[in-house]
Every structure is written in structure tokens, then in C-alpha cells.
Amino acid sequence: MNSAALRERISVSLAADKRELALTLAKQDAVLRRDLASRLSGEHLAVDLKQWLGTVSAPSSVSAVVGRADLSIRQRKGLERELDSLLQLRLASASMLPALKRGVEPLYAYEPDGNDSQWRFIEAFDRHGGVHRLDVQRMPEQPVLVVDIDSRKDLAAGVKLMRERLVALGQRPMPLPTVSAAATSTPVTILDRVYLNDDEEPWISGDAEVYAIVNGVDPSRDEPQLDIVDMPYLETDGRTYSPNQVLIFWDRYRWAAANVVLMEHDDNTNYQELVSYLFTIASQILTAMGHPEISALVALGSELVARMPGEWFSNDDDYVDSYYTLEKNHSYTNHGGARGNAVVSLRPYEIAGQ
């Protein structure tokens, strides 16, 4: 398949829908603002658009526009059967909340498509439909409401679909993180601590949502093994998290070694298409090597990252960092990734058998 066709399948464009909604909602600001301000707090800076509009006196035409856009986006991402709604309206920063509650007129914005390093401005609308061009890196002082997708719901559903797709491709389902199906204990590696450096993402992008692709070679056949691990706690750069999370199930990997690639959620990704592509690439890498030896693991990790369709994603920060040839029964303290963007501490552990 050529690169253009792959790009269309893996990365979908959402900016046009978000722009239409931002403009539509901006023109209804007089009707919506008071109720919205009463619902937001420092802990809850967003509302589900479909649910919220069902409780306010906005024109039915506005709800219809939101409903159509929400369904269209879920269909393009392959999530229409997984989620009933995905769009949200989010205040860009908690620092804007006092002004919004005082009645300061907000702007309504959306995240553009494309590489954020190439964005020239953030487009936003006032209640008259007037266009404002906001600085990409500097947080505005005026309240800004962002039409966006709920990244936590999106990634959770995407991880589920990626795991299901890998099973359909012939892999065994991932075990539950705290239960062993065998009578004997199960060796795993625990993620004790993780730290992401400040990636200087634009203010409009909100918190990060990160997941891991653990990869290696199946212990019983010459096929790749890819496991998807959600990391829902990892939201903010420049902060250390201590999740005590199972990261690697060693019974699933040959040579007692595996690689880990950290990825950040991207609104525009169709996750089923992404994981199918990565599995195909991993299979091609192993096939090219014939009967794989331990050196294949090193090649698999580096080639998988090198051949990820990074230029096809709407944001080149989707690839966070990677760790090659992590070994069973080894501890890693303040271990830096190949990209220098993440630091982890890992330790071996045995989950007791039933």
C-alpha cells in the first residue's frame, strides 16, 4: 500500500469538524456561558458536549451539529461501537476559571491538524464569529474554551481495540495484570517510577496521555509479540509518577528480553489501523532475518521505531521514547530512554500462582 493510502487509514483529519463546532458554539456563547461556568471546577475543566447540550436551552440545530460531528469522528477513528460520545468542551487552563466565572467573555478554539512545530497560530472565535489568531506557545490571558475529543476515553477505547486486533492477528490475549492463569508464579517487570521531560507542547494540547508498546519475539513461534499497556496516570511532563504497574509479562517473550516504546495519544489516530501496520512491519523485520536469534530483538526494537509512520501523524511528539533489550530479573534505576525524553525505574517481580 502506498504512503498516501496508509496515511489516510492511520491518521484521520479532525480539524474541520472541530473548527465548525468552535464557531457554532461561539455564536451561542450568550446562551451557554453561564451554565458552563457553573459546571467547571479546578478538578473538572471539561464537559461532554453531547450530554451537556442535552441539559441547556441551546437551539436544537446546535445539538444536531454536535451529534453529527461526534458520530463522524467516532466512525473515522473506528470507535462508533465502543463509545456513545467523544467530543468535549475544555477550558484551556485552570488559571482561566476565575475570569470565566466572573463573566469574562471567552474565545472558542480548536487544535489544528499537522505538526505543531509548523503551526503559525491558534484560530479562535468570539461570540460574534470574529476570528482571533492566538500565539501557539504563550497561554492567553483571556479564557479559551477548546473543542476537543476526550483523550482519556479515546485512548482507553483505542488500547482495547489494539489488543483485540492483535488477538485477531494470532496473538494470545494479554493476561490480567494481577492474576496468573497458571499454578506456578508468573514473572513480570514492574514500573516503579516514570518521569517525562518537558516537551514544550502548545498550551492548547492539554495533558498528555501515554501508552506503551512492549515488543519482542514470541517464545513458541518466529512471530513478533506486541503488547499494549495503558498508562492513564501519566498526564503531565516534568513530574515523577510511581504507578507500581505491571509493564512486561516475561512468559510472552523469547530470550527473557523485550523492548518498550512509549507513545503519546494523538486525536487523529485510528488505533486498529496503527497496530495492524506495526504488527505487519514487525513481521517483515523478523521474516527478513530468517530464523531469529537474540540479535533480532535489537533490530526489531530499533527498526520498529525507525519505520513508524511518524510523518503521517498529526503531531510528531507521538513517539515519546524507547528502551531496547530490557532483561528479565534485572532492575533498572533512573534508566534513560534512547531518545532522552523519559526516565524509568523498573524491578523484577513474581505474581503468585493460584
Coordinates of C-alpha atoms in Angstrom, one line a residue:
M1 CA 0.0 0.0 0.0
N2 CA 1.4 3.4 -0.9
S3 CA 2.2 6.0 1.8
A4 CA -0.8 8.3 1.0
A5 CA -3.3 5.4 1.4
L6 CA -1.6 4.3 4.7
R7 CA -1.7 7.9 6.0
E8 CA -5.4 8.1 5.2
R9 CA -6.1 4.9 7.1
I10 CA -3.9 5.5 10.1
S11 CA -4.3 9.3 10.6
V12 CA -7.6 10.9 10.1
S13 CA -8.2 14.7 9.9
L14 CA -10.5 16.2 12.6
A15 CA -9.7 19.9 12.4
A16 CA -12.5 20.8 10.0
D17 CA -15.2 19.3 12.3
K18 CA -13.6 20.9 15.4
R19 CA -13.5 24.3 13.6
E20 CA -17.2 24.2 12.7
L21 CA -18.1 23.3 16.2
A22 CA -15.9 26.0 17.8
L23 CA -17.6 28.6 15.5
T24 CA -21.1 27.3 16.2
L25 CA -20.6 27.3 20.0
A26 CA -19.0 30.7 20.0
K27 CA -22.1 32.2 18.4
Q28 CA -24.2 30.6 21.2
D29 CA -22.0 32.0 24.0
A30 CA -24.7 34.2 25.5
V31 CA -26.9 31.1 26.0
L32 CA -24.2 28.7 27.1
R33 CA -21.6 30.5 29.1
R34 CA -23.3 30.9 32.5
D35 CA -24.3 27.3 32.7
L36 CA -20.9 26.1 31.5
A37 CA -19.1 28.2 34.1
S38 CA -21.2 26.8 36.9
R39 CA -20.2 23.2 35.9
L40 CA -16.5 23.7 35.6
S41 CA -14.1 23.5 38.6
G42 CA -10.3 23.1 39.1
E43 CA -10.7 19.4 39.1
H44 CA -13.2 19.2 36.2
L45 CA -12.2 21.6 33.3
A46 CA -14.3 19.9 30.6
V47 CA -17.9 18.8 29.8
D48 CA -19.1 16.1 27.5
L49 CA -20.6 18.1 24.6
K50 CA -23.5 15.8 23.7
Q51 CA -24.5 15.3 27.3
W52 CA -24.2 18.9 28.3
L53 CA -26.1 20.3 25.4
G54 CA -29.0 18.0 26.3
T55 CA -29.4 19.9 29.6
V56 CA -29.2 23.6 28.3
S57 CA -31.5 25.7 26.3
A58 CA -29.4 25.9 23.2
P59 CA -31.1 25.6 19.8
S60 CA -31.7 22.1 18.6
S61 CA -29.7 22.9 15.5
V62 CA -26.6 23.2 17.7
S63 CA -27.1 19.8 19.2
A64 CA -27.6 18.4 15.8
V65 CA -24.3 19.8 14.5
V66 CA -22.5 18.3 17.6
G67 CA -24.2 15.0 17.2
R68 CA -23.3 14.7 13.5
A69 CA -19.7 15.7 14.2
D70 CA -19.3 13.4 17.1
L71 CA -20.6 10.4 15.2
S72 CA -18.4 11.3 12.1
I73 CA -15.3 11.5 14.3
R74 CA -16.0 8.2 16.1
Q75 CA -16.6 6.5 12.8
R76 CA -13.3 7.7 11.3
K77 CA -11.4 6.6 14.4
G78 CA -13.2 3.2 14.4
L79 CA -14.8 3.8 17.8
E80 CA -18.5 4.1 16.9
R81 CA -19.2 0.7 18.5
E82 CA -17.1 1.5 21.6
L83 CA -18.2 4.9 22.6
D84 CA -21.5 6.9 22.6
S85 CA -19.8 10.2 22.6
L86 CA -16.2 11.6 22.3
L87 CA -16.3 15.3 21.9
Q88 CA -15.8 17.7 24.8
L89 CA -15.6 21.4 25.5
R90 CA -12.5 22.0 27.7
L91 CA -11.2 25.2 29.4
A92 CA -7.6 25.5 28.3
S93 CA -6.2 26.1 31.8
A94 CA -7.4 26.1 35.4
S95 CA -5.9 29.6 35.6
M96 CA -8.7 30.9 33.4
L97 CA -11.5 29.6 35.6
P98 CA -11.9 32.7 37.9
A99 CA -12.2 35.0 34.9
L100 CA -14.7 32.8 33.2
K101 CA -16.8 32.6 36.4
R102 CA -16.7 36.4 36.7
G103 CA -18.3 36.7 33.3
V104 CA -15.2 37.5 31.1
E105 CA -16.1 36.7 27.5
P106 CA -14.2 33.5 26.3
L107 CA -12.9 32.6 22.9
Y108 CA -13.7 29.2 21.3
A109 CA -10.7 27.4 19.8
Y110 CA -9.7 24.1 18.3
E111 CA -6.4 22.2 17.8
P112 CA -5.2 22.4 14.2
D113 CA -4.1 19.4 12.2
G114 CA -0.5 18.9 11.3
N115 CA 2.9 19.1 13.0
D116 CA 2.7 21.6 16.0
S117 CA 6.2 22.9 15.1
Q118 CA 4.7 24.2 11.9
W119 CA 1.6 25.9 13.4
R120 CA 1.7 29.6 12.8
F121 CA -1.2 30.5 15.2
I122 CA -4.2 29.0 17.0
E123 CA -7.5 30.1 15.4
A124 CA -10.3 31.1 17.9
F125 CA -13.7 32.7 17.6
D126 CA -15.6 35.3 19.7
R127 CA -19.4 35.4 20.2
H128 CA -19.8 37.5 17.1
G129 CA -18.0 34.9 14.9
G130 CA -14.9 37.1 14.8
V131 CA -11.6 35.4 14.2
H132 CA -8.7 35.7 16.6
R133 CA -5.2 34.4 16.0
L134 CA -3.6 33.3 19.2
D135 CA 0.1 32.7 20.0
V136 CA 0.9 28.9 19.7
Q137 CA 3.2 28.8 22.7
R138 CA 2.0 31.6 25.0
M139 CA -1.0 30.8 27.1
P140 CA -3.7 33.5 26.5
E141 CA -4.9 35.6 29.4
Q142 CA -8.5 35.6 28.1
P143 CA -10.4 32.4 28.8
V144 CA -10.3 30.0 25.9
L145 CA -12.7 27.0 25.5
V146 CA -11.3 24.3 23.4
V147 CA -13.4 22.0 21.2
D148 CA -11.6 18.7 21.6
I149 CA -12.0 14.9 21.9
D150 CA -11.9 13.3 25.4
S151 CA -8.4 11.9 25.1
R152 CA -8.8 9.6 28.1
K153 CA -11.9 7.9 26.7
D154 CA -10.3 7.9 23.2
L155 CA -7.1 6.2 24.4
A156 CA -8.8 3.7 26.7
A157 CA -11.0 2.6 23.8
G158 CA -8.1 2.6 21.4
V159 CA -6.0 0.4 23.7
K160 CA -8.9 -2.1 23.9
L161 CA -9.2 -2.2 20.1
M162 CA -5.5 -2.6 19.6
R163 CA -5.4 -5.6 21.9
E164 CA -8.4 -7.1 20.2
R165 CA -6.7 -6.6 16.8
L166 CA -3.6 -8.3 18.0
V167 CA -5.6 -11.3 19.1
A168 CA -7.3 -11.4 15.7
L169 CA -3.7 -11.4 14.2
G170 CA -2.9 -14.6 16.1
Q171 CA -1.5 -13.4 19.5
R172 CA -2.7 -14.8 22.8
P173 CA -4.8 -12.3 24.8
M174 CA -2.8 -10.3 27.4
P175 CA -3.3 -11.7 30.9
L176 CA -4.9 -9.7 33.6
P177 CA -2.2 -7.7 35.5
T178 CA -2.8 -9.2 38.9
V179 CA -4.0 -12.8 38.1
S180 CA -2.0 -15.8 36.9
A181 CA -3.8 -18.5 35.0
A182 CA -1.1 -21.0 35.8
A183 CA -0.5 -22.8 39.0
T184 CA 3.1 -21.5 39.1
S185 CA 4.1 -17.9 39.7
T186 CA 4.3 -15.5 36.7
P187 CA 7.5 -13.4 36.2
V188 CA 6.9 -9.8 35.4
T189 CA 8.6 -6.4 35.4
I190 CA 7.1 -3.7 37.5
L191 CA 7.2 0.0 36.5
D192 CA 8.0 1.7 39.8
R193 CA 8.7 5.3 38.6
V194 CA 8.5 7.2 35.4
Y195 CA 9.4 10.8 34.5
L196 CA 8.8 12.6 31.2
N197 CA 10.9 15.7 30.3
D198 CA 9.1 18.9 29.4
D199 CA 8.3 18.5 25.7
E200 CA 7.1 22.2 25.4
E201 CA 3.8 21.2 23.8
P202 CA 1.5 24.0 22.8
W203 CA -0.9 25.1 25.6
I204 CA -4.0 24.1 23.5
S205 CA -3.0 20.4 23.5
G206 CA -3.8 19.8 27.2
D207 CA -2.5 16.9 29.3
A208 CA -0.5 14.0 27.8
E209 CA -2.0 10.5 27.5
V210 CA 0.7 7.9 27.2
Y211 CA 0.7 4.2 26.4
A212 CA 3.5 1.6 25.9
I213 CA 4.1 -0.9 23.1
V214 CA 6.1 -3.8 24.6
N215 CA 7.6 -5.7 21.7
G216 CA 9.8 -8.8 21.2
V217 CA 9.6 -12.3 19.8
D218 CA 7.0 -14.9 20.6
P219 CA 8.5 -17.8 22.7
S220 CA 6.8 -20.5 20.7
R221 CA 7.0 -19.3 17.1
D222 CA 9.0 -17.0 14.9
E223 CA 6.5 -14.2 15.1
P224 CA 6.5 -10.8 16.8
Q225 CA 4.9 -10.3 20.1
L226 CA 3.3 -6.8 20.7
D227 CA 1.6 -5.9 24.0
I228 CA -0.2 -2.6 24.6
V229 CA -0.1 -1.2 28.1
D230 CA -2.2 1.8 29.0
M231 CA -0.6 4.4 31.3
P232 CA -3.6 6.6 32.3
Y233 CA -1.9 8.3 35.2
L234 CA 0.9 9.8 33.1
E235 CA -0.6 13.2 32.2
T236 CA 2.0 15.9 33.0
D237 CA 5.6 16.3 31.9
G238 CA 8.2 17.3 34.4
R239 CA 6.6 15.2 37.2
T240 CA 7.6 11.8 38.6
Y241 CA 4.9 9.2 38.8
S242 CA 5.0 6.0 40.9
P243 CA 2.4 3.7 39.4
N244 CA 3.6 0.2 40.6
Q245 CA 2.3 -1.1 37.3
V246 CA 3.0 -4.4 35.6
L247 CA 4.8 -3.5 32.3
I248 CA 6.1 -6.8 30.9
F249 CA 4.9 -10.4 31.2
W250 CA 8.0 -12.4 30.6
D251 CA 6.2 -15.6 29.6
R252 CA 5.3 -13.8 26.4
Y253 CA 8.8 -13.1 25.2
R254 CA 11.7 -15.2 24.0
W255 CA 15.3 -14.9 25.3
A256 CA 13.9 -13.2 28.5
A257 CA 14.3 -9.8 26.8
A258 CA 12.0 -7.2 25.3
N259 CA 11.8 -3.7 24.0
V260 CA 9.4 -0.9 25.2
V261 CA 8.2 2.0 23.1
L262 CA 6.4 4.9 24.8
M263 CA 3.8 6.6 22.7
E264 CA 1.6 9.7 23.3
H265 CA -2.1 9.7 22.5
D266 CA -3.0 11.5 19.2
D267 CA -6.5 12.7 18.5
N268 CA -6.1 11.8 14.8
T269 CA -5.0 8.1 15.2
N270 CA -7.1 5.2 14.1
Y271 CA -5.6 2.7 16.6
Q272 CA -6.7 -0.5 14.9
E273 CA -5.0 0.6 11.7
L274 CA -1.9 1.7 13.5
V275 CA -1.4 -1.6 15.4
S276 CA -2.1 -3.6 12.3
Y277 CA 0.6 -1.7 10.4
L278 CA 3.1 -2.1 13.3
F279 CA 2.5 -5.8 13.5
T280 CA 3.0 -6.2 9.8
I281 CA 6.2 -4.2 9.9
A282 CA 7.5 -6.3 12.9
S283 CA 6.6 -9.5 11.0
Q284 CA 8.5 -8.3 7.9
I285 CA 11.6 -7.4 10.0
L286 CA 11.7 -10.9 11.5
T287 CA 11.0 -12.7 8.2
A288 CA 13.9 -10.8 6.6
M289 CA 16.2 -12.3 9.3
G290 CA 15.2 -15.9 8.8
H291 CA 15.4 -17.9 12.0
P292 CA 15.6 -15.1 14.6
E293 CA 18.5 -15.0 17.1
I294 CA 18.9 -12.6 20.0
S295 CA 20.3 -10.0 17.6
A296 CA 16.8 -9.9 16.0
L297 CA 15.4 -8.3 19.2
V298 CA 17.8 -5.4 18.9
A299 CA 16.9 -5.0 15.2
L300 CA 13.2 -5.3 15.9
G301 CA 13.2 -2.5 18.5
S302 CA 15.2 0.0 16.5
E303 CA 13.6 -0.8 13.1
L304 CA 10.1 -0.7 14.6
V305 CA 10.7 2.9 15.8
A306 CA 12.5 3.8 12.6
R307 CA 9.7 2.6 10.4
M308 CA 6.8 4.0 12.5
P309 CA 4.8 6.4 10.3
G310 CA 5.7 9.4 12.4
E311 CA 5.4 11.8 9.5
W312 CA 1.8 10.6 9.0
F313 CA 0.7 11.5 12.5
S314 CA -0.8 15.0 13.0
N315 CA 1.8 15.6 15.8
D316 CA 5.4 14.4 15.7
D317 CA 5.6 14.1 19.5
D318 CA 3.5 10.9 19.3
Y319 CA 6.7 8.9 19.7
V320 CA 7.9 9.7 23.3
D321 CA 10.9 7.3 23.9
S322 CA 12.1 3.7 23.7
Y323 CA 14.0 1.2 25.7
Y324 CA 15.8 -1.6 24.0
T325 CA 16.7 -5.1 25.3
L326 CA 15.3 -4.9 28.8
E327 CA 16.0 -8.2 30.5
K328 CA 14.1 -10.4 32.8
N329 CA 15.2 -10.4 36.5
H330 CA 17.1 -7.1 36.1
S331 CA 16.4 -3.9 38.0
Y332 CA 16.8 -0.6 36.2
T333 CA 17.1 2.6 38.3
N334 CA 16.6 6.0 36.8
H335 CA 17.1 4.4 33.4
G336 CA 17.1 6.9 30.5
G337 CA 15.4 6.1 27.1
A338 CA 17.1 6.1 23.7
R339 CA 15.5 9.5 22.9
G340 CA 16.4 11.0 26.2
N341 CA 12.9 12.1 26.9
A342 CA 11.8 9.6 29.6
V343 CA 13.4 8.1 32.8
V344 CA 12.1 4.9 34.4
S345 CA 12.8 2.7 37.3
L346 CA 11.9 -1.0 36.8
R347 CA 12.1 -4.1 39.1
P348 CA 11.5 -7.8 38.7
Y349 CA 8.6 -9.4 40.4
E350 CA 6.7 -12.7 40.7
I351 CA 2.9 -12.8 40.7
A352 CA 1.9 -15.7 42.9
G353 CA 0.1 -18.6 41.2
Q354 CA -3.5 -19.6 42.0

